Short mmCIF file of C-alpha atoms and ligand atoms in Angstrom, two decimals:
data_model
loop_
_atom_site.label_atom_id
_atom_site.label_comp_id
_atom_site.label_asym_id
_atom_site.label_seq_id
_atom_site.Cartn_x
_atom_site.Cartn_y
_atom_site.Cartn_z
CA MET A 1 -28.61 -129.35 -42.76
CA ILE A 2 -32.36 -129.05 -43.23
CA VAL A 3 -33.70 -126.22 -41.15
CA CYS A 4 -37.47 -126.61 -41.56
CA ALA A 5 -39.43 -129.24 -39.64
CA GLN A 6 -41.02 -132.47 -41.01
CA ASP A 7 -39.51 -133.17 -44.34
CA PRO A 8 -40.50 -130.11 -46.33
CA ILE A 9 -38.13 -131.32 -49.04
CA SER A 10 -40.38 -134.20 -50.10
CA GLN A 11 -43.34 -131.84 -50.03
CA LEU A 12 -41.41 -129.42 -52.21
CA GLU A 13 -40.44 -132.16 -54.66
CA ASN A 14 -44.06 -133.29 -54.90
CA ALA A 15 -45.26 -129.75 -55.47
CA ILE A 16 -42.69 -129.26 -58.25
CA ALA A 17 -43.61 -132.59 -59.87
CA GLU A 18 -47.24 -131.55 -59.83
CA LYS A 19 -46.48 -128.22 -61.48
CA VAL A 20 -44.08 -129.37 -64.19
CA GLY A 21 -45.72 -132.72 -64.93
CA PRO A 22 -44.26 -136.22 -64.53
CA GLN A 23 -42.20 -136.23 -67.72
CA ARG A 24 -40.31 -133.00 -67.13
CA TYR A 25 -39.88 -133.94 -63.49
CA LYS A 26 -38.26 -137.22 -64.46
CA VAL A 27 -35.96 -135.61 -67.01
CA TRP A 28 -34.80 -132.56 -65.04
CA PHE A 29 -35.35 -133.15 -61.33
CA LYS A 30 -35.43 -136.81 -60.35
CA ASN A 31 -31.92 -137.90 -59.26
CA ALA A 32 -30.58 -134.65 -60.73
CA THR A 33 -31.34 -132.15 -57.96
CA ARG A 34 -30.88 -131.91 -54.22
CA PHE A 35 -32.85 -129.21 -52.38
CA THR A 36 -31.85 -127.66 -49.05
CA PHE A 37 -33.67 -124.88 -47.20
CA SER A 38 -31.57 -122.54 -45.14
CA ASN A 39 -32.31 -119.16 -43.68
CA GLY A 40 -34.66 -117.83 -46.32
CA TYR A 41 -32.64 -119.39 -49.14
CA LEU A 42 -33.39 -122.49 -51.13
CA ARG A 43 -30.24 -124.15 -52.35
CA VAL A 44 -30.58 -126.30 -55.45
CA GLY A 45 -27.72 -128.77 -55.83
CA VAL A 46 -27.21 -129.86 -59.46
CA PRO A 47 -24.69 -132.22 -61.10
CA ASN A 48 -23.31 -129.71 -63.61
CA LEU A 49 -23.64 -126.20 -64.97
CA PHE A 50 -25.72 -127.24 -67.96
CA ILE A 51 -28.50 -128.71 -65.83
CA GLY A 52 -28.27 -125.87 -63.33
CA GLY A 53 -28.51 -123.30 -66.11
CA TRP A 54 -31.43 -125.08 -67.71
CA ILE A 55 -33.37 -125.40 -64.47
CA GLU A 56 -32.64 -121.81 -63.58
CA ALA A 57 -33.81 -120.57 -66.97
CA HIS A 58 -36.94 -122.69 -67.19
CA PHE A 59 -38.10 -123.63 -63.74
CA ALA A 60 -36.86 -120.95 -61.31
CA GLU A 61 -40.30 -119.38 -60.96
CA THR A 62 -41.99 -122.79 -60.64
CA ILE A 63 -39.59 -123.78 -57.87
CA THR A 64 -40.21 -120.52 -56.03
CA GLU A 65 -43.96 -121.04 -56.36
CA ALA A 66 -43.71 -124.59 -55.08
CA ALA A 67 -41.56 -123.45 -52.14
CA HIS A 68 -44.11 -120.74 -51.39
CA GLN A 69 -46.83 -123.37 -51.35
CA VAL A 70 -44.88 -125.52 -48.89
CA THR A 71 -43.29 -122.95 -46.58
CA GLY A 72 -45.51 -119.88 -46.92
CA HIS A 73 -42.73 -117.63 -48.16
CA ARG A 74 -40.81 -117.11 -51.35
CA PRO A 75 -37.16 -118.05 -50.81
CA GLU A 76 -34.26 -116.74 -52.85
CA ILE A 77 -32.94 -119.57 -55.00
CA CYS A 78 -29.27 -120.35 -55.21
CA PHE A 79 -27.67 -123.03 -57.38
CA SER A 80 -24.58 -124.99 -56.57
CA ILE A 81 -22.74 -127.88 -58.16
CA ASP A 82 -22.99 -131.16 -56.30
CA PRO A 83 -20.66 -133.63 -58.06
CA ALA A 84 -22.19 -136.63 -56.24
CA LEU A 85 -25.39 -136.09 -58.23
CA ALA A 86 -23.65 -136.87 -61.53
CA LYS A 87 -23.30 -140.45 -60.32
CA LYS A 88 -26.92 -140.67 -59.24
CA MET A 89 -28.42 -139.77 -62.61
CA ARG A 90 -29.91 -142.53 -64.68
CA LYS A 91 -27.68 -143.64 -67.54
CA LYS A 92 -30.12 -142.45 -70.19
CA GLN A 93 -31.05 -139.25 -68.38
CA PRO A 94 -28.58 -137.01 -70.27
CA ASP A 95 -30.03 -138.34 -73.55
CA SER A 96 -33.53 -137.25 -72.53
CA GLN A 97 -32.19 -133.89 -71.42
CA VAL A 98 -30.52 -133.33 -74.76
CA ALA A 99 -33.65 -134.30 -76.65
CA PHE A 100 -35.61 -131.90 -74.50
CA ALA A 101 -33.14 -129.07 -74.94
CA ALA A 102 -32.91 -129.61 -78.70
CA ASN A 103 -36.66 -129.52 -79.16
CA ASN A 104 -37.26 -126.75 -76.77
CA PRO A 105 -37.74 -123.58 -78.82
CA GLU A 106 -40.49 -125.01 -80.96
CA ARG A 107 -42.07 -126.92 -78.15
CA GLU A 108 -41.93 -123.93 -75.87
CA ALA A 109 -43.43 -121.75 -78.59
CA ARG A 110 -46.28 -124.22 -79.05
CA ARG A 111 -46.92 -124.22 -75.34
CA GLN A 112 -46.97 -120.43 -75.32
CA ILE A 113 -49.32 -120.29 -78.28
CA ARG A 114 -51.65 -122.71 -76.51
CA GLY A 115 -51.44 -120.69 -73.33
CA GLY A 116 -51.90 -117.50 -75.34
CA CYS A 117 -48.99 -115.80 -73.62
CA VAL A 118 -45.27 -115.44 -73.49
CA SER A 119 -43.83 -116.30 -70.08
CA PRO A 120 -43.42 -113.29 -67.80
CA PRO A 121 -39.92 -111.87 -67.55
CA ARG A 122 -37.96 -112.86 -64.47
CA PRO A 123 -36.79 -110.07 -62.17
CA ARG A 124 -33.36 -108.70 -63.03
CA LYS A 125 -31.29 -108.13 -59.97
CA GLY A 126 -27.83 -107.30 -61.34
CA ARG A 127 -26.69 -103.74 -60.73
CA LEU A 128 -23.52 -102.04 -61.90
CA ASP A 129 -22.91 -100.46 -58.51
CA ASN A 130 -22.86 -103.75 -56.61
CA PHE A 131 -20.58 -105.48 -59.10
CA VAL A 132 -17.21 -106.08 -57.47
CA VAL A 133 -14.54 -104.73 -59.78
CA GLY A 134 -11.07 -106.25 -59.93
CA ALA A 135 -8.39 -106.70 -62.56
CA PRO A 136 -10.16 -109.62 -64.29
CA ASN A 137 -13.39 -107.76 -65.02
CA ARG A 138 -12.38 -104.08 -64.94
CA MET A 139 -12.57 -103.56 -68.71
CA ALA A 140 -15.95 -105.25 -69.02
CA HIS A 141 -17.36 -103.25 -66.13
CA ALA A 142 -16.00 -99.96 -67.50
CA ALA A 143 -17.47 -100.70 -70.93
CA ALA A 144 -20.84 -101.58 -69.38
CA ARG A 145 -20.78 -98.36 -67.40
CA THR A 146 -19.97 -96.26 -70.49
CA VAL A 147 -22.84 -97.84 -72.39
CA ALA A 148 -25.24 -97.29 -69.50
CA GLU A 149 -24.24 -93.64 -69.29
CA GLN A 150 -24.09 -92.84 -72.99
CA PRO A 151 -25.78 -95.53 -75.03
CA GLY A 152 -24.98 -95.53 -78.72
CA VAL A 153 -22.12 -93.07 -78.42
CA GLN A 154 -18.88 -94.89 -77.84
CA TYR A 155 -19.24 -98.57 -78.52
CA PRO A 156 -22.01 -99.65 -80.76
CA PRO A 157 -21.95 -102.70 -80.40
CA LEU A 158 -20.56 -104.04 -77.12
CA PHE A 159 -19.86 -107.76 -76.88
CA ILE A 160 -18.97 -109.27 -73.47
CA HIS A 161 -17.75 -112.85 -73.34
CA GLY A 162 -16.26 -115.22 -70.76
CA GLY A 163 -16.87 -118.44 -68.83
CA CYS A 164 -20.01 -119.40 -66.92
CA GLY A 165 -20.82 -117.66 -63.66
CA LEU A 166 -18.34 -114.81 -64.14
CA GLY A 167 -20.83 -111.95 -64.08
CA LYS A 168 -21.88 -111.35 -67.72
CA THR A 169 -25.58 -111.50 -66.97
CA HIS A 170 -25.01 -109.34 -63.91
CA LEU A 171 -23.36 -106.65 -66.08
CA LEU A 172 -26.05 -106.76 -68.78
CA GLN A 173 -28.82 -106.53 -66.22
CA GLY A 174 -26.85 -103.73 -64.57
CA ILE A 175 -26.94 -101.75 -67.82
CA ALA A 176 -30.69 -102.35 -68.19
CA ASN A 177 -31.40 -101.37 -64.58
CA GLN A 178 -29.28 -98.24 -64.67
CA LEU A 179 -30.93 -97.10 -67.91
CA LYS A 180 -34.37 -97.71 -66.45
CA ASP A 181 -33.54 -95.44 -63.51
CA SER A 182 -31.55 -92.70 -65.16
CA ARG A 183 -32.98 -92.56 -68.69
CA PRO A 184 -36.67 -93.53 -68.51
CA ASP A 185 -37.12 -91.69 -71.82
CA LEU A 186 -35.13 -94.40 -73.65
CA VAL A 187 -36.58 -97.69 -74.83
CA CYS A 188 -34.34 -100.45 -73.55
CA GLN A 189 -35.12 -104.03 -74.45
CA TYR A 190 -33.42 -106.84 -72.49
CA VAL A 191 -33.86 -110.35 -73.78
CA THR A 192 -31.97 -113.65 -73.61
CA GLY A 193 -30.86 -115.36 -76.81
CA GLU A 194 -33.25 -118.12 -75.95
CA ASP A 195 -36.23 -115.81 -75.40
CA PHE A 196 -35.46 -114.00 -78.64
CA THR A 197 -35.54 -117.36 -80.44
CA ASN A 198 -38.75 -118.49 -78.75
CA GLN A 199 -40.51 -115.21 -79.36
CA PHE A 200 -39.44 -115.26 -82.99
CA VAL A 201 -40.75 -118.79 -83.54
CA TYR A 202 -43.96 -117.82 -81.75
CA ALA A 203 -44.34 -114.68 -83.89
CA VAL A 204 -43.80 -116.54 -87.15
CA ARG A 205 -46.29 -119.25 -86.22
CA GLY A 206 -48.85 -116.75 -84.99
CA GLY A 207 -48.43 -114.41 -87.97
CA ASN A 208 -47.22 -111.58 -85.68
CA ARG A 209 -43.85 -111.00 -87.25
CA ASP A 210 -44.44 -107.25 -87.55
CA THR A 211 -45.06 -106.86 -83.84
CA PHE A 212 -41.95 -108.88 -83.08
CA GLN A 213 -39.84 -106.75 -85.40
CA ARG A 214 -41.22 -103.49 -84.03
CA ARG A 215 -40.55 -104.59 -80.49
CA HIS A 216 -36.92 -105.46 -81.15
CA ARG A 217 -35.94 -102.92 -83.80
CA ASN A 218 -37.51 -99.69 -82.58
CA VAL A 219 -35.39 -99.44 -79.48
CA ASP A 220 -32.63 -97.24 -78.18
CA VAL A 221 -30.80 -100.11 -76.55
CA LEU A 222 -31.14 -103.82 -77.30
CA ILE A 223 -29.45 -106.12 -74.79
CA ILE A 224 -29.17 -109.80 -75.69
CA ASP A 225 -27.78 -112.22 -73.11
CA ASP A 226 -26.27 -115.62 -74.03
CA ILE A 227 -26.21 -115.03 -77.75
CA HIS A 228 -24.36 -118.33 -78.30
CA PHE A 229 -27.84 -119.82 -78.09
CA PHE A 230 -28.17 -118.72 -81.75
CA ALA A 231 -25.45 -121.13 -82.90
CA ASN A 232 -27.01 -123.53 -85.45
CA LYS A 233 -30.36 -121.67 -85.51
CA ARG A 234 -30.24 -120.23 -89.00
CA ALA A 235 -33.64 -118.57 -89.20
CA THR A 236 -33.09 -116.83 -85.87
CA GLN A 237 -29.65 -115.65 -86.96
CA GLU A 238 -31.07 -114.26 -90.16
CA GLU A 239 -33.75 -112.38 -88.24
CA PHE A 240 -31.23 -111.10 -85.74
CA LEU A 241 -28.98 -109.84 -88.53
CA HIS A 242 -31.84 -107.62 -89.75
CA THR A 243 -32.61 -106.53 -86.20
CA TYR A 244 -28.99 -105.68 -85.68
CA ASN A 245 -28.67 -103.75 -88.94
CA ALA A 246 -31.80 -101.72 -88.21
CA ILE A 247 -30.57 -100.69 -84.76
CA ASP A 248 -27.06 -99.99 -85.98
CA ALA A 249 -28.28 -97.87 -88.91
CA ALA A 250 -30.33 -95.75 -86.51
CA GLY A 251 -27.18 -95.12 -84.44
CA LYS A 252 -28.55 -96.98 -81.45
CA GLN A 253 -26.89 -99.43 -79.08
CA VAL A 254 -26.64 -103.22 -79.10
CA VAL A 255 -25.11 -105.10 -76.15
CA MET A 256 -24.50 -108.84 -76.25
CA SER A 257 -22.98 -111.53 -74.08
CA SER A 258 -21.82 -115.03 -74.80
CA ASP A 259 -19.87 -117.85 -73.19
CA ALA A 260 -17.38 -117.68 -76.07
CA HIS A 261 -15.67 -115.15 -78.35
CA PRO A 262 -17.80 -114.49 -81.47
CA LYS A 263 -15.25 -116.29 -83.65
CA MET A 264 -15.49 -119.36 -81.46
CA ILE A 265 -19.24 -119.73 -81.69
CA GLY A 266 -19.50 -122.52 -84.25
CA GLN A 267 -22.14 -122.13 -86.93
CA LEU A 268 -22.67 -118.44 -86.39
CA SER A 269 -23.00 -116.86 -89.83
CA ASP A 270 -19.97 -114.96 -91.09
CA SER A 271 -22.00 -111.76 -91.48
CA LEU A 272 -22.89 -111.83 -87.78
CA VAL A 273 -19.33 -112.60 -86.69
CA THR A 274 -17.98 -109.70 -88.77
CA ARG A 275 -20.47 -107.31 -87.21
CA PHE A 276 -19.85 -108.51 -83.68
CA VAL A 277 -16.10 -108.11 -83.88
CA SER A 278 -16.41 -104.66 -85.47
CA GLY A 279 -17.38 -103.18 -82.13
CA MET A 280 -15.96 -103.49 -78.65
CA VAL A 281 -15.30 -107.11 -77.67
CA VAL A 282 -14.28 -107.55 -74.03
CA LYS A 283 -13.66 -110.55 -71.94
CA VAL A 284 -14.45 -111.26 -68.28
CA GLU A 285 -11.81 -113.44 -66.73
CA SER A 286 -12.05 -115.65 -63.64
CA PRO A 287 -11.80 -113.51 -60.52
CA ASP A 288 -8.42 -113.35 -58.78
CA PRO A 289 -8.17 -114.10 -55.02
CA GLU A 290 -8.63 -110.45 -53.99
CA THR A 291 -11.74 -110.04 -56.11
CA ARG A 292 -13.11 -113.35 -54.80
CA ALA A 293 -12.49 -112.23 -51.24
CA GLU A 294 -14.23 -108.90 -51.81
CA ILE A 295 -17.22 -110.62 -53.45
CA LEU A 296 -17.49 -112.93 -50.42
CA ARG A 297 -17.31 -110.03 -47.97
CA ARG A 298 -20.06 -108.15 -49.78
CA LYS A 299 -22.34 -111.14 -50.20
CA ALA A 300 -21.87 -112.05 -46.52
CA ARG A 301 -22.69 -108.48 -45.50
CA ARG A 302 -25.87 -108.57 -47.57
CA MET A 303 -26.90 -111.78 -45.83
CA SER A 304 -26.02 -110.23 -42.41
CA PHE A 305 -23.65 -113.13 -41.94
CA ALA A 306 -20.50 -112.36 -39.95
CA VAL A 307 -17.67 -114.22 -41.65
CA PRO A 308 -14.30 -113.82 -39.93
CA GLU A 309 -11.55 -112.52 -42.21
CA PRO A 310 -9.40 -115.70 -42.00
CA VAL A 311 -12.41 -117.69 -43.27
CA VAL A 312 -12.90 -115.22 -46.14
CA GLU A 313 -9.25 -115.74 -47.08
CA PHE A 314 -9.52 -119.50 -46.74
CA VAL A 315 -12.61 -119.78 -48.95
CA SER A 316 -11.38 -117.35 -51.59
CA ASN A 317 -8.08 -119.20 -51.86
CA GLY A 318 -9.66 -122.65 -51.81
CA LEU A 319 -12.54 -122.11 -54.21
CA ARG A 320 -10.99 -120.91 -57.41
CA THR A 321 -14.04 -121.43 -59.52
CA ASN A 322 -16.76 -119.04 -60.53
CA VAL A 323 -18.72 -116.58 -58.49
CA ARG A 324 -21.87 -118.66 -58.42
CA GLU A 325 -19.95 -121.37 -56.53
CA LEU A 326 -18.72 -118.83 -54.00
CA GLU A 327 -22.32 -117.91 -53.24
CA GLY A 328 -23.19 -121.59 -52.79
CA ALA A 329 -20.28 -122.04 -50.38
CA LEU A 330 -21.37 -119.07 -48.31
CA LEU A 331 -24.89 -120.42 -48.01
CA ARG A 332 -23.60 -123.78 -46.96
CA LEU A 333 -21.46 -122.21 -44.23
CA LEU A 334 -24.42 -120.18 -43.02
CA ALA A 335 -26.68 -123.22 -42.85
CA TYR A 336 -24.02 -125.29 -41.14
CA THR A 337 -23.18 -122.79 -38.43
CA GLN A 338 -26.86 -122.13 -37.75
CA VAL A 339 -27.76 -125.77 -37.44
CA SER A 340 -24.67 -126.89 -35.52
CA GLY A 341 -24.31 -123.76 -33.39
CA GLU A 342 -20.53 -123.93 -33.91
CA ALA A 343 -18.55 -120.72 -34.34
CA LEU A 344 -17.26 -120.20 -37.88
CA THR A 345 -13.54 -120.90 -37.93
CA VAL A 346 -11.18 -121.89 -40.72
CA GLU A 347 -11.26 -125.43 -39.36
CA VAL A 348 -15.08 -125.58 -39.51
CA ALA A 349 -15.10 -124.07 -43.01
CA GLY A 350 -12.55 -126.63 -44.16
CA ARG A 351 -14.70 -129.48 -42.88
CA CYS A 352 -17.93 -128.08 -44.22
CA LEU A 353 -16.60 -127.27 -47.70
CA ARG A 354 -14.19 -130.17 -48.05
CA ASP A 355 -15.98 -131.80 -50.97
CA LEU A 356 -16.39 -128.47 -52.78
CA ILE A 357 -12.76 -127.56 -52.33
CA GLU A 358 -11.52 -131.02 -53.30
CA GLN A 359 -13.92 -131.83 -56.10
CA THR A 360 -15.50 -128.77 -57.57
CA VAL A 361 -12.35 -127.26 -58.93
CA PRO A 362 -11.75 -129.94 -61.56
CA VAL A 363 -15.46 -130.40 -62.21
CA ILE A 364 -15.94 -126.72 -62.88
CA LYS A 365 -12.90 -126.64 -65.11
CA LEU A 366 -14.29 -129.53 -67.08
CA SER A 367 -17.56 -127.62 -67.39
CA ASP A 368 -15.64 -124.72 -68.88
CA ILE A 369 -13.96 -127.06 -71.34
CA GLU A 370 -17.25 -128.66 -72.29
CA SER A 371 -18.97 -125.38 -72.74
CA ILE A 372 -16.27 -123.98 -75.04
CA VAL A 373 -16.03 -127.16 -77.12
CA ALA A 374 -19.82 -127.49 -77.38
CA ILE A 375 -20.24 -123.91 -78.55
CA LEU A 376 -17.55 -124.39 -81.20
CA PHE A 377 -19.33 -127.39 -82.66
CA GLY A 378 -22.83 -125.94 -82.28
CA LEU A 379 -23.78 -128.52 -79.64
CA THR A 380 -24.89 -128.32 -76.02
CA PRO A 381 -22.63 -129.63 -73.25
CA ALA A 382 -25.23 -132.34 -72.67
CA ASP A 383 -24.77 -133.57 -76.26
CA LEU A 384 -21.27 -134.53 -75.19
CA HIS A 385 -22.73 -136.70 -72.42
CA THR A 386 -25.08 -138.70 -74.59
CA SER A 387 -24.44 -142.10 -75.99
CA ARG A 388 -25.04 -140.74 -79.52
CA LYS A 389 -22.10 -141.24 -81.84
CA THR A 390 -22.41 -138.91 -84.83
CA ARG A 391 -19.07 -137.84 -86.24
CA THR A 392 -19.46 -134.32 -84.87
CA ILE A 393 -20.39 -135.47 -81.38
CA ALA A 394 -17.64 -138.07 -81.29
CA LEU A 395 -15.03 -135.51 -82.35
CA ALA A 396 -16.27 -132.85 -79.93
CA ARG A 397 -16.43 -135.35 -77.08
CA GLY A 398 -12.94 -136.63 -77.87
CA ILE A 399 -11.53 -133.11 -77.89
CA ALA A 400 -13.25 -132.28 -74.58
CA MET A 401 -11.86 -135.44 -72.98
CA TYR A 402 -8.38 -134.73 -74.34
CA LEU A 403 -8.44 -131.17 -73.01
CA ALA A 404 -9.79 -132.37 -69.65
CA ARG A 405 -6.96 -134.86 -69.32
CA LYS A 406 -4.37 -132.29 -70.31
CA HIS A 407 -5.61 -129.33 -68.30
CA THR A 408 -7.25 -130.74 -65.16
CA ASP A 409 -6.04 -133.12 -62.49
CA MET A 410 -8.90 -135.49 -63.22
CA SER A 411 -8.23 -139.18 -63.77
CA PHE A 412 -9.58 -141.10 -66.78
CA PRO A 413 -12.39 -142.69 -64.69
CA GLU A 414 -13.34 -139.29 -63.23
CA ILE A 415 -13.56 -137.70 -66.67
CA GLY A 416 -15.66 -140.62 -67.88
CA ARG A 417 -17.99 -140.43 -64.91
CA PHE A 418 -18.53 -136.72 -65.30
CA MET A 419 -19.08 -136.93 -69.04
CA GLY A 420 -22.19 -139.05 -68.95
CA ASN A 421 -21.01 -142.16 -67.07
CA LYS A 422 -18.58 -143.30 -69.73
CA ASP A 423 -16.17 -146.14 -69.11
CA HIS A 424 -12.55 -145.09 -68.49
CA THR A 425 -11.39 -147.06 -71.54
CA THR A 426 -13.65 -144.88 -73.71
CA VAL A 427 -11.81 -141.84 -72.39
CA ILE A 428 -8.38 -143.38 -72.92
CA LEU A 429 -9.23 -144.33 -76.49
CA ALA A 430 -10.69 -140.91 -77.25
CA CYS A 431 -7.58 -139.16 -75.92
CA ARG A 432 -5.34 -141.45 -77.99
CA ARG A 433 -7.36 -140.79 -81.11
CA ILE A 434 -7.07 -137.02 -80.69
CA GLN A 435 -3.36 -137.30 -79.88
CA GLY A 436 -2.96 -139.32 -83.09
CA LEU A 437 -4.66 -136.61 -85.15
CA LEU A 438 -2.48 -133.97 -83.52
CA ASP A 439 0.75 -135.90 -84.09
CA ALA A 440 -0.11 -136.40 -87.74
CA GLU A 441 -1.25 -132.75 -88.01
CA GLN A 442 -4.40 -133.95 -89.70
CA ASP A 443 -7.60 -132.08 -90.41
CA ALA A 444 -10.54 -132.38 -88.05
CA ARG A 445 -13.73 -132.95 -90.07
CA TRP A 446 -17.24 -132.54 -88.86
CA VAL A 447 -20.70 -131.89 -90.18
CA THR A 448 -22.88 -128.82 -89.74
CA PRO A 449 -26.32 -128.06 -91.17
CA THR A 450 -24.53 -126.05 -93.87
CA GLY A 451 -22.26 -128.91 -94.92
CA GLU A 452 -18.95 -130.44 -93.97
CA ARG A 453 -16.36 -128.35 -92.14
CA ARG A 454 -12.62 -128.96 -92.03
CA ARG A 455 -9.98 -127.35 -89.84
CA LYS A 456 -6.41 -128.28 -89.06
CA ILE A 457 -6.67 -129.95 -85.69
CA THR A 458 -3.51 -128.32 -84.35
CA GLU A 459 -4.93 -124.85 -85.06
CA LEU A 460 -8.32 -125.75 -83.68
CA MET A 461 -6.72 -127.02 -80.49
CA GLU A 462 -4.57 -123.90 -80.14
CA GLU A 463 -7.64 -121.67 -80.40
CA LEU A 464 -9.55 -123.75 -77.87
CA GLU A 465 -6.65 -123.69 -75.46
CA GLU A 466 -6.32 -119.96 -75.87
CA GLN A 467 -10.00 -119.56 -75.00
CA LEU A 468 -9.55 -121.81 -72.02
CA GLY A 469 -6.47 -120.04 -70.80
CA LYS A 470 -8.21 -116.72 -71.10
CA ALA A 471 -11.41 -118.22 -69.77
CA GLY A 472 -9.39 -118.55 -66.58
CA GLY A 473 -10.26 -121.28 -64.17
CA SER A 474 -6.59 -122.21 -64.38
CA SER A 475 -5.58 -119.90 -61.53
P1 LIG B 1 -22.69 -115.38 -66.17
O1 LIG B 1 -23.84 -114.68 -66.81
O2 LIG B 1 -21.35 -114.89 -66.62
O3 LIG B 1 -22.77 -116.88 -66.24
P2 LIG B 1 -23.79 -114.26 -63.73
O4 LIG B 1 -23.84 -112.83 -64.11
O5 LIG B 1 -25.08 -115.00 -63.73
O6 LIG B 1 -22.71 -115.04 -64.60
O7 LIG B 1 -23.08 -114.37 -62.29
C1 LIG B 1 -23.29 -115.45 -61.39
C2 LIG B 1 -23.52 -114.92 -60.00
O8 LIG B 1 -22.35 -114.31 -59.52
C3 LIG B 1 -24.61 -113.86 -59.96
O9 LIG B 1 -25.32 -114.00 -58.76
C4 LIG B 1 -23.82 -112.56 -59.96
O10 LIG B 1 -24.54 -111.53 -59.30
C5 LIG B 1 -22.57 -112.93 -59.19
N1 LIG B 1 -21.38 -112.20 -59.62
C6 LIG B 1 -20.55 -112.49 -60.65
N2 LIG B 1 -19.54 -111.61 -60.74
C7 LIG B 1 -19.73 -110.73 -59.74
C8 LIG B 1 -19.01 -109.58 -59.29
N3 LIG B 1 -17.88 -109.17 -59.89
N4 LIG B 1 -19.51 -108.92 -58.23
C9 LIG B 1 -20.61 -109.33 -57.59
N5 LIG B 1 -21.33 -110.40 -57.94
C10 LIG B 1 -20.90 -111.11 -59.01
MG1 LIG B 2 -25.40 -115.50 -67.86
#
């Protein structure tokens, strides 16, 4: 499916390795990515959403640069899940990824201090007028629109939550872009939870706390994406609480997004949770078939790709995952039809997307489960894949495995393989242990930086299942 001549993929991989250095390349790219060029796009296959998200957040610009070096133009990058890659990763690779992710804010801040700069913001493409509205996201879209039209009036604060790839970032960027166009007089600051953390660490180390506070507090609208990144970062939470209070007291607007409901973000301070739920909290659900079909039609139109209506229906019924996956499927169809010269029929689409349709559904659902469980325990999904066995990780991993077994069609070996190459007996034992706790209605106990936490496991499970049910993916 490679469109360019003479193995540009190896050239691209070499160029990336040169830019990011051998260690990062080994941790994040080797065995963990598969690149494909097609029609101006560069598709990056990744084993799971965590790695995709990490690469997108940290290396998107580097990859574009490397591709520019190799091909002479800057392709659009698109990520898609490639389950086969999970098997290819080295056994210890998830451990290195976790270590990297855990150390990142400080390390990143050090790098920025050395370089004397904070990395340039990436372009924000999301717009409210090209967001496809359907029943599952109507409320969130309407709230975003209201805020963009009259910031600070109706909903200070607005909190949008929902599963990965369902359009939260798109909506937040849409607010920022609309404000930039229609209200250039207002100061609108858009930042990710991770950038906020990095900039804060950088400011404290560099003695520039005042500048940091001015930048984030003297605004008309502060938009923070992926605020669950604050879980278990106490100093950042403390700082954000003051930021929040300052903006709120001035009658200005705060908009936030997260993969989970504020109450389900483990280790978020009670004062923050109380403030978050005092405003408008809306959820984006998984798109229904009609919304999926309309998203496909629009994306295809933008790519000038004629997709017959029966194929649109076939793909939107077969791929019930998130919107990012739909984009990946469309790119694959485009590349396939261009290379093979075949006309795009339902039969061709079925052949070309067979593995996605057969495999991605459960894999994506497991990603949703992992993400919700990880956020609750203040971990990253990759923590669940490691071989580390702290009480918190073991409990979180057990709960994720139990939920995967109960709510997906995956077998024990499949769950084990996806969750960091674990043996199927590990999964069986973990599920039994959780079932035992549930039957005995015992307390789940785990450790956080602020001490031991205890919750009745039946209640905990009910809340997680409610999140999952609402998080969709079960359509
Ligand atoms: P999230 O932040 O919830 O993980 P994103 O906003 O990054 O998800 O969405 C993933 C991709 O899907 C983006 O390219 C986004 O533009 C697209 N997308 C999601 N929902 C919609 C929608 N309703 N209409 C159009 N594009 C969408
Ligand atoms: Mg996002």
